[in-house]
mmCIF file of C-alpha atoms in Angstrom:
data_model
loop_
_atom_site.group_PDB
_atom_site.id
_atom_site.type_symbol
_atom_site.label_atom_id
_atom_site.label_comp_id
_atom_site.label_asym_id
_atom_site.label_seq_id
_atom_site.Cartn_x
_atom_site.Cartn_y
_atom_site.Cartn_z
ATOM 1 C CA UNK A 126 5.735 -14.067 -20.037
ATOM 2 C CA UNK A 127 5.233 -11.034 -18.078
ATOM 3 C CA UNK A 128 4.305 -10.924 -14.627
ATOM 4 C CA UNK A 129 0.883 -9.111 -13.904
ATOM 5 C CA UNK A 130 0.860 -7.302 -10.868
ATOM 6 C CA UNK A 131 -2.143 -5.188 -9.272
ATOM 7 C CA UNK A 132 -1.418 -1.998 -7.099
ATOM 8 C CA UNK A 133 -3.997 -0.279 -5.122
ATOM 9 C CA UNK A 134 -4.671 3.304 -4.667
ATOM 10 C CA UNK A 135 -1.940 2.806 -7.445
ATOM 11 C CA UNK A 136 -2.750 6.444 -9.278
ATOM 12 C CA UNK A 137 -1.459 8.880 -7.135
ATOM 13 C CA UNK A 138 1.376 9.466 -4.380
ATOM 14 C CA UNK A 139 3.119 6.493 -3.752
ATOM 15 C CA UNK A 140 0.803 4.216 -5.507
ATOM 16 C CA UNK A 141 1.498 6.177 -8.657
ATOM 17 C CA UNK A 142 5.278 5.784 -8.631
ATOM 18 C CA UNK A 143 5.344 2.460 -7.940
ATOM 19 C CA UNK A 144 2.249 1.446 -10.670
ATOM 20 C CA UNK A 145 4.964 3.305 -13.019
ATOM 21 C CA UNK A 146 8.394 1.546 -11.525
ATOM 22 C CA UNK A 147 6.494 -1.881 -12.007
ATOM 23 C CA UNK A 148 5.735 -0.996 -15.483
ATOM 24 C CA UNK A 149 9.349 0.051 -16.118
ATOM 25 C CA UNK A 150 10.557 -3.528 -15.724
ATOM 26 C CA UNK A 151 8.153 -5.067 -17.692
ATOM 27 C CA UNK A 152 5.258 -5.833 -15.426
ATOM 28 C CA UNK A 153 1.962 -5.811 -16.939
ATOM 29 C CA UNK A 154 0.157 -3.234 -14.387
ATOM 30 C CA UNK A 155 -3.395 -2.655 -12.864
ATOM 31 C CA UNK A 156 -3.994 0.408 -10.887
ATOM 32 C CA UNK A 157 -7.219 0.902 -8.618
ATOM 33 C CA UNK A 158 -8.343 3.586 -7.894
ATOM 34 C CA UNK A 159 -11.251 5.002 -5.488
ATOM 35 C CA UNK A 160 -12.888 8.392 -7.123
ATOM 36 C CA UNK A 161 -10.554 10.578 -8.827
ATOM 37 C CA UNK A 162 -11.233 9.815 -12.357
ATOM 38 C CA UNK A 163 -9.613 12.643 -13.748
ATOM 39 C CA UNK A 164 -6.324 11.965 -12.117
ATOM 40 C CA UNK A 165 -7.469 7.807 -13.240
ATOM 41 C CA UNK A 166 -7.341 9.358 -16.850
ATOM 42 C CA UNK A 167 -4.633 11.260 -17.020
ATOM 43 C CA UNK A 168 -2.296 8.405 -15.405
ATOM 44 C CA UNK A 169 -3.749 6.367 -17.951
ATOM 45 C CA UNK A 170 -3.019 9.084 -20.988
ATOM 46 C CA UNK A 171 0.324 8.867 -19.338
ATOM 47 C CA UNK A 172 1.662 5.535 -18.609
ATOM 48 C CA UNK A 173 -0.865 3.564 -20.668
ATOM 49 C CA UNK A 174 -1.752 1.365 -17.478
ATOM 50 C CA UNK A 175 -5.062 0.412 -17.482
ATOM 51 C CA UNK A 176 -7.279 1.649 -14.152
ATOM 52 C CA UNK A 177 -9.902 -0.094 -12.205
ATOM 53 C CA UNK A 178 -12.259 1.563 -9.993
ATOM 54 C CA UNK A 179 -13.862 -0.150 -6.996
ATOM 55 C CA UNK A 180 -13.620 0.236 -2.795
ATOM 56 C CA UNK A 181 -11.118 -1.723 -1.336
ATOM 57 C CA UNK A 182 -13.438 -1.942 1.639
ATOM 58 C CA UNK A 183 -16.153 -3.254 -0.090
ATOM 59 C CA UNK A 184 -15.342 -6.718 -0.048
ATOM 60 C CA UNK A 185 -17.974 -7.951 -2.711
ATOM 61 C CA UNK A 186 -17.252 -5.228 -5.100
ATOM 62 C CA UNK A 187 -12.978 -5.940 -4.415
ATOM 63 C CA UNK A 188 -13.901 -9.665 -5.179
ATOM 64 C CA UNK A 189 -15.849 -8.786 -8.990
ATOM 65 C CA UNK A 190 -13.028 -6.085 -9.697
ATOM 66 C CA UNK A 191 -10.584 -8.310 -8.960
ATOM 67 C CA UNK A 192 -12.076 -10.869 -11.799
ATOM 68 C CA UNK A 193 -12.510 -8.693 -13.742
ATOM 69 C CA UNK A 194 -8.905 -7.658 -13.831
ATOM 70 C CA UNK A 195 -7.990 -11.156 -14.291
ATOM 71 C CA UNK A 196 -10.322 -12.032 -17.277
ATOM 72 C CA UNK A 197 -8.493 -9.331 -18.773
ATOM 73 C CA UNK A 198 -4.929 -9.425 -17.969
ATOM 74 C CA UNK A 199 -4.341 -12.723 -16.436
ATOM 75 C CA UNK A 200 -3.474 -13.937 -12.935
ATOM 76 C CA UNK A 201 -2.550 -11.518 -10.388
ATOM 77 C CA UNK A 202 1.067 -12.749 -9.431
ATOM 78 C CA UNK A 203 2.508 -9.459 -7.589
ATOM 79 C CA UNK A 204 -0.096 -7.711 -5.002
ATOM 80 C CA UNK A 205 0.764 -4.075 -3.789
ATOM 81 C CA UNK A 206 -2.113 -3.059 -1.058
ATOM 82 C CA UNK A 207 -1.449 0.379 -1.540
ATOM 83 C CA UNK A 208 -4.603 2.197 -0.967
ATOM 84 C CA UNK A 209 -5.295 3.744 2.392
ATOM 85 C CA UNK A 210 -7.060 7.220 4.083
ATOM 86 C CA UNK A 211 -6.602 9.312 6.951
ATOM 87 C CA UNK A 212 -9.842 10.510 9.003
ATOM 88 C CA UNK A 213 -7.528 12.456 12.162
ATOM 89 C CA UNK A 214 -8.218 13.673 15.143
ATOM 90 C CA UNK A 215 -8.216 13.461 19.018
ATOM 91 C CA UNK A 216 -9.447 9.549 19.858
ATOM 92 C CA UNK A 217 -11.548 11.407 22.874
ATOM 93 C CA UNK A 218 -13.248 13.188 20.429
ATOM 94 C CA UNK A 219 -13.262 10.808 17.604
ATOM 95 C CA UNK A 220 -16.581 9.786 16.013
ATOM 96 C CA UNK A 221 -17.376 5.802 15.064
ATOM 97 C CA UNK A 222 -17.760 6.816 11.263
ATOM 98 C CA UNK A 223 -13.789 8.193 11.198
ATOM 99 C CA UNK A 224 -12.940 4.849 12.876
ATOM 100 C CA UNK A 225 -15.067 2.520 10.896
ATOM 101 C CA UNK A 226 -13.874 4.491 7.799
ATOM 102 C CA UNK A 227 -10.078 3.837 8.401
ATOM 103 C CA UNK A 228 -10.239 0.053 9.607
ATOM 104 C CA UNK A 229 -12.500 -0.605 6.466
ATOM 105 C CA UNK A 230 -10.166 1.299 3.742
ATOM 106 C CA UNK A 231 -6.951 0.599 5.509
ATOM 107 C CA UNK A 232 -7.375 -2.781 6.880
ATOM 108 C CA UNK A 233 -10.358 -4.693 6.502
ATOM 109 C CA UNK A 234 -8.895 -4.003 2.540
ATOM 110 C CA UNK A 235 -6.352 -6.395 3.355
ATOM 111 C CA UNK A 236 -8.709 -9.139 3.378
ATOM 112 C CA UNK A 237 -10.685 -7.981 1.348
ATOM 113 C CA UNK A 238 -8.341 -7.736 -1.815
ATOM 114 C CA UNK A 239 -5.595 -10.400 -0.540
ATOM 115 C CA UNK A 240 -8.295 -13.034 -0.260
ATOM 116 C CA UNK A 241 -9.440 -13.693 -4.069
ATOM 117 C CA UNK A 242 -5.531 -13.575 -5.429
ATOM 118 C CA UNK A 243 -4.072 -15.952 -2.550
ATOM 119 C CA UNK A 244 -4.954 -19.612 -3.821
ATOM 120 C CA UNK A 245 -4.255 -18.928 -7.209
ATOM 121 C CA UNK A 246 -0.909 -17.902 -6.002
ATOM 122 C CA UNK A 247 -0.264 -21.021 -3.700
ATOM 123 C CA UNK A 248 -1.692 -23.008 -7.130
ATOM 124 C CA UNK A 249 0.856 -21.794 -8.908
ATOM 125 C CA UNK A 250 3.765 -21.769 -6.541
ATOM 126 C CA UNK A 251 4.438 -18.432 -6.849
ATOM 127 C CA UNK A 252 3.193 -14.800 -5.373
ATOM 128 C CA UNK A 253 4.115 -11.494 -3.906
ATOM 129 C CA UNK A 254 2.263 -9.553 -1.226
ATOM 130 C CA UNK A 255 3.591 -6.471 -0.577
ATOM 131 C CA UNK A 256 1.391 -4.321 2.318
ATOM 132 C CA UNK A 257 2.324 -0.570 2.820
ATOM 133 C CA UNK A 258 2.226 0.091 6.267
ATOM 134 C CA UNK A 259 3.164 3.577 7.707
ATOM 135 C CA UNK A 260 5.799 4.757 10.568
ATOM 136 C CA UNK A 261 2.966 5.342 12.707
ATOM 137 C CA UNK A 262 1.706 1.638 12.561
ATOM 138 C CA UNK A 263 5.240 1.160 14.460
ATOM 139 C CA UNK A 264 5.652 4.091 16.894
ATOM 140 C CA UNK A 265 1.869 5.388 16.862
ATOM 141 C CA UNK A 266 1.177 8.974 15.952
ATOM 142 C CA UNK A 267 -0.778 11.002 18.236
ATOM 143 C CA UNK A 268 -4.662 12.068 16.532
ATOM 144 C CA UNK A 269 -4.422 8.773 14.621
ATOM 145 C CA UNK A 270 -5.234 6.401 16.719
ATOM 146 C CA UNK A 271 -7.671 5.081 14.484
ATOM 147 C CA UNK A 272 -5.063 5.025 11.773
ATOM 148 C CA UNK A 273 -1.725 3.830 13.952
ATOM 149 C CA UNK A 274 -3.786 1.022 14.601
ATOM 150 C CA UNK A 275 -4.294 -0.129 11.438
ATOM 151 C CA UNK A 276 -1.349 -0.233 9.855
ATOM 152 C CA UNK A 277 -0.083 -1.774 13.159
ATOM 153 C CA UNK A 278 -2.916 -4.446 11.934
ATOM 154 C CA UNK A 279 -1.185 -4.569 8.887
ATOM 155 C CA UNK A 280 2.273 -5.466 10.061
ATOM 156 C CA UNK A 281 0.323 -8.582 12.018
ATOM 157 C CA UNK A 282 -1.876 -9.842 9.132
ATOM 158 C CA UNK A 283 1.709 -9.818 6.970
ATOM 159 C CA UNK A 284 3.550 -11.868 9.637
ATOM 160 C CA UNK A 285 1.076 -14.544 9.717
ATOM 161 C CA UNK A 286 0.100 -14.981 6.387
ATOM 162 C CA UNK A 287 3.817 -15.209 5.558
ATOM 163 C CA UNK A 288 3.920 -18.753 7.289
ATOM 164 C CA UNK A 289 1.022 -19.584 4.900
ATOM 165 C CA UNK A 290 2.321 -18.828 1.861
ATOM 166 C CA UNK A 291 5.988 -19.628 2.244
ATOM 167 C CA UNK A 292 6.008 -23.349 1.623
ATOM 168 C CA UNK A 293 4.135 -22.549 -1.898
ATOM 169 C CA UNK A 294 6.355 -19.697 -3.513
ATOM 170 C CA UNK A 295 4.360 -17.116 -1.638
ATOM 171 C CA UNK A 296 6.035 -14.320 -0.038
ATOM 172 C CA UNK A 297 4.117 -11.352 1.999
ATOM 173 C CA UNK A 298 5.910 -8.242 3.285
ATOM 174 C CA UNK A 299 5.552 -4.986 4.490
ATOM 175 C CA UNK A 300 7.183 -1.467 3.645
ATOM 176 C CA UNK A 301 6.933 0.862 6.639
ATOM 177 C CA UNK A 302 7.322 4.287 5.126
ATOM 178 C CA UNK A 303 7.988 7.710 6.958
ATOM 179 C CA UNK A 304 7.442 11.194 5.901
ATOM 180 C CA UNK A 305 7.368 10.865 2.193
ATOM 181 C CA UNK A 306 7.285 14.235 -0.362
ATOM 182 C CA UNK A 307 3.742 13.483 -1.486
ATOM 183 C CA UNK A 308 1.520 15.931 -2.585
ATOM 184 C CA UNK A 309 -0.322 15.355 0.985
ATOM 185 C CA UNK A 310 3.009 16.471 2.522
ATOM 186 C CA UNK A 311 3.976 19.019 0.534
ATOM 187 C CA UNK A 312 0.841 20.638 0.724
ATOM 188 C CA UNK A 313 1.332 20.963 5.091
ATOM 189 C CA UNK A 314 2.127 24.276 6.375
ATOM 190 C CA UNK A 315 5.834 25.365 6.117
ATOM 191 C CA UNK A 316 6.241 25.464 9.529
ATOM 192 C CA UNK A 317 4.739 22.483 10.156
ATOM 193 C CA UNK A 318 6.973 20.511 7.677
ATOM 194 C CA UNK A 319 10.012 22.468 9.036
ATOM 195 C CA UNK A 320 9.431 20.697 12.331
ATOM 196 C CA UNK A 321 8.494 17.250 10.551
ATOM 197 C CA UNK A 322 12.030 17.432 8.604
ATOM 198 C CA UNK A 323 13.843 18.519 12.053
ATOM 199 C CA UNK A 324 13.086 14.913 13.491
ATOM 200 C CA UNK A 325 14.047 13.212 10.282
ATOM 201 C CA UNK A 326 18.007 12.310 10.931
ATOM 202 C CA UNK A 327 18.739 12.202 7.480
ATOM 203 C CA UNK A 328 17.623 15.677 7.068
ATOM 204 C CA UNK A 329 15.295 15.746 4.410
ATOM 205 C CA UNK A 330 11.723 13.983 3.603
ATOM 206 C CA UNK A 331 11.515 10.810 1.459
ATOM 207 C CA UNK A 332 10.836 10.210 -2.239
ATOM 208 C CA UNK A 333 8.316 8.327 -3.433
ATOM 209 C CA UNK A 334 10.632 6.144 -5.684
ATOM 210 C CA UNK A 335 12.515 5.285 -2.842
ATOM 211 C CA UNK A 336 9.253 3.418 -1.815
ATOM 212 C CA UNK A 337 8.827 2.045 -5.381
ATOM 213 C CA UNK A 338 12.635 0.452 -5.545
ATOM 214 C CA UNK A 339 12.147 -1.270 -2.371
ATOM 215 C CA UNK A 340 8.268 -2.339 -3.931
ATOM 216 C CA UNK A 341 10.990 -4.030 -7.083
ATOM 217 C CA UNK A 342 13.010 -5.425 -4.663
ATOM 218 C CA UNK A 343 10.582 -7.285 -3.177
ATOM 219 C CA UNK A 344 8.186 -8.525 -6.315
ATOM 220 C CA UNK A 345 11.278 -9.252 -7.663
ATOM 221 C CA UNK A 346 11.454 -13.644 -8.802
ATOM 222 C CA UNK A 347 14.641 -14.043 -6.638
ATOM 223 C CA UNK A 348 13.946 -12.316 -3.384
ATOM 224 C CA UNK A 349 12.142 -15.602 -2.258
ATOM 225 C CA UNK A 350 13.851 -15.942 0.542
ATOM 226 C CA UNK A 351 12.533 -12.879 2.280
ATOM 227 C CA UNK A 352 9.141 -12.729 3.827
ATOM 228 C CA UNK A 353 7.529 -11.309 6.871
ATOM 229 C CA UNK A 354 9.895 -9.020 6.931
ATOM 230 C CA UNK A 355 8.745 -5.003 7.379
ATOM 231 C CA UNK A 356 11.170 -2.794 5.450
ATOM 232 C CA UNK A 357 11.255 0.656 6.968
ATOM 233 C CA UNK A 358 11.873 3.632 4.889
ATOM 234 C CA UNK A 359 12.185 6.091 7.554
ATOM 235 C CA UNK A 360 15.343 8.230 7.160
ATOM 236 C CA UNK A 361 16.074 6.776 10.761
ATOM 237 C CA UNK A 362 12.927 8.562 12.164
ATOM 238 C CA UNK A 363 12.175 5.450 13.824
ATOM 239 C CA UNK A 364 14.314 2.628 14.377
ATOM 240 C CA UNK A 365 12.548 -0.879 14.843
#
């Protein structure tokens, strides 16, 4: 029987391309998604995988989406927290809302979608967590404080709840990705990503497939003997 796995923020960027890589080997996908319901639609029209919409940082609203997407497709055995926001600037000038926003979406989600899918995991002796962190959760970025240190948050929470899970089938990892050729990215002035790609050994930004391989890799039924691990998909930006 096919495995069901849920990916957040799982319509567009990176979330998009590994919703579809999932599908491709014969997971049976759910993609949230936040507002955008006319990208929501046509990645539906597309790939035929069925969209949920709900705040990750809303923990009561996570916790009825979350049964609802199990009443209709069946126990959540692979979770990809996914979803995440930026809110930059400099921290001496950085308001409480742009903080609260990016803890809440980027790690108080954790928790908050994690939580309701864990037991039935350990129950069933087998589950895969897979958090995507960010390059600047490991080296900090300067003008994201706010966001450095929550996918910094992320790389802890992933350690820890390794140790519970891995006596019960349950593995929890992180991918730490660099400067990926997202829409977000591509969209920065020329210059700008001129000097972005200049730090980049490698030479060139990353794909967004290149995230969603790794995301296979690790779902996968026989890479049980990996967890707590963060995988960084850097092009040797930053070497842990």
């Amino acid at each position: 029987m096919a495995r069901i796995a849920l990916v957040t923020g799982g319509t567009r960027g990176i979330g998009e391309a590994i919703s579809k890589a999932l599908l491709g080997r014969g997971y049976v996908v759910a993609a949230s998604y936040a507002g955008n319901e006319e990208k929501a639609k046509a990645f539906t029209d597309e790939t035929g995988i069925g969209t949920f919409k709900f705040d990750v940082g809303d923990y009561d609203a996570t916790v009825a989406a979350v049964k609802d997407i199990e009443s209709s497709l069946g126990p959540i055995d692979v979770l990809v927290n996914n979803a995440g926001i930026t809110r930059d600037g400099f921290f001496h000038k950085m308001s409480k809302e742009a903080w609260d926003a990016v803890i809440r979406t980027n790690l108080d989600s954790l928790f908050n979608v994690t939580q309701p899918v864990f037991a039935g995991m350990r129950e069933r002796g087998f589950g895969r967590v897979i958090n995507i962190g960010s390059i600047n959760g490991q080296a900090g970025q300067m003008g994201q404080v706010n966001y450095s240190a929550a996918k910094a948050g992320l790389v802890g929470f992933t350690k820890a709840l390794a140790q519970e899970g891995a006596a019960k089938g349950v593995t929890v990892n992180a991918i730490a990705p660099g400067y990926i050729g997202t829409e977000m990215v591509q969209a920065v002035r020329e210059d700008v990503l001129a000097k972005i790609v200049s730090r980049i050994p490698v030479g060139r930004l990353g794909e967004v497939q290149e995230i969603a391989r790794t995301v296979l890799y690790l779902a996968a039924d026989d890479a049980g003997f990996i967890t707590g691990s963060t995988i960084t998909i850097n092009g040797g930006q930053y070497m842990h």
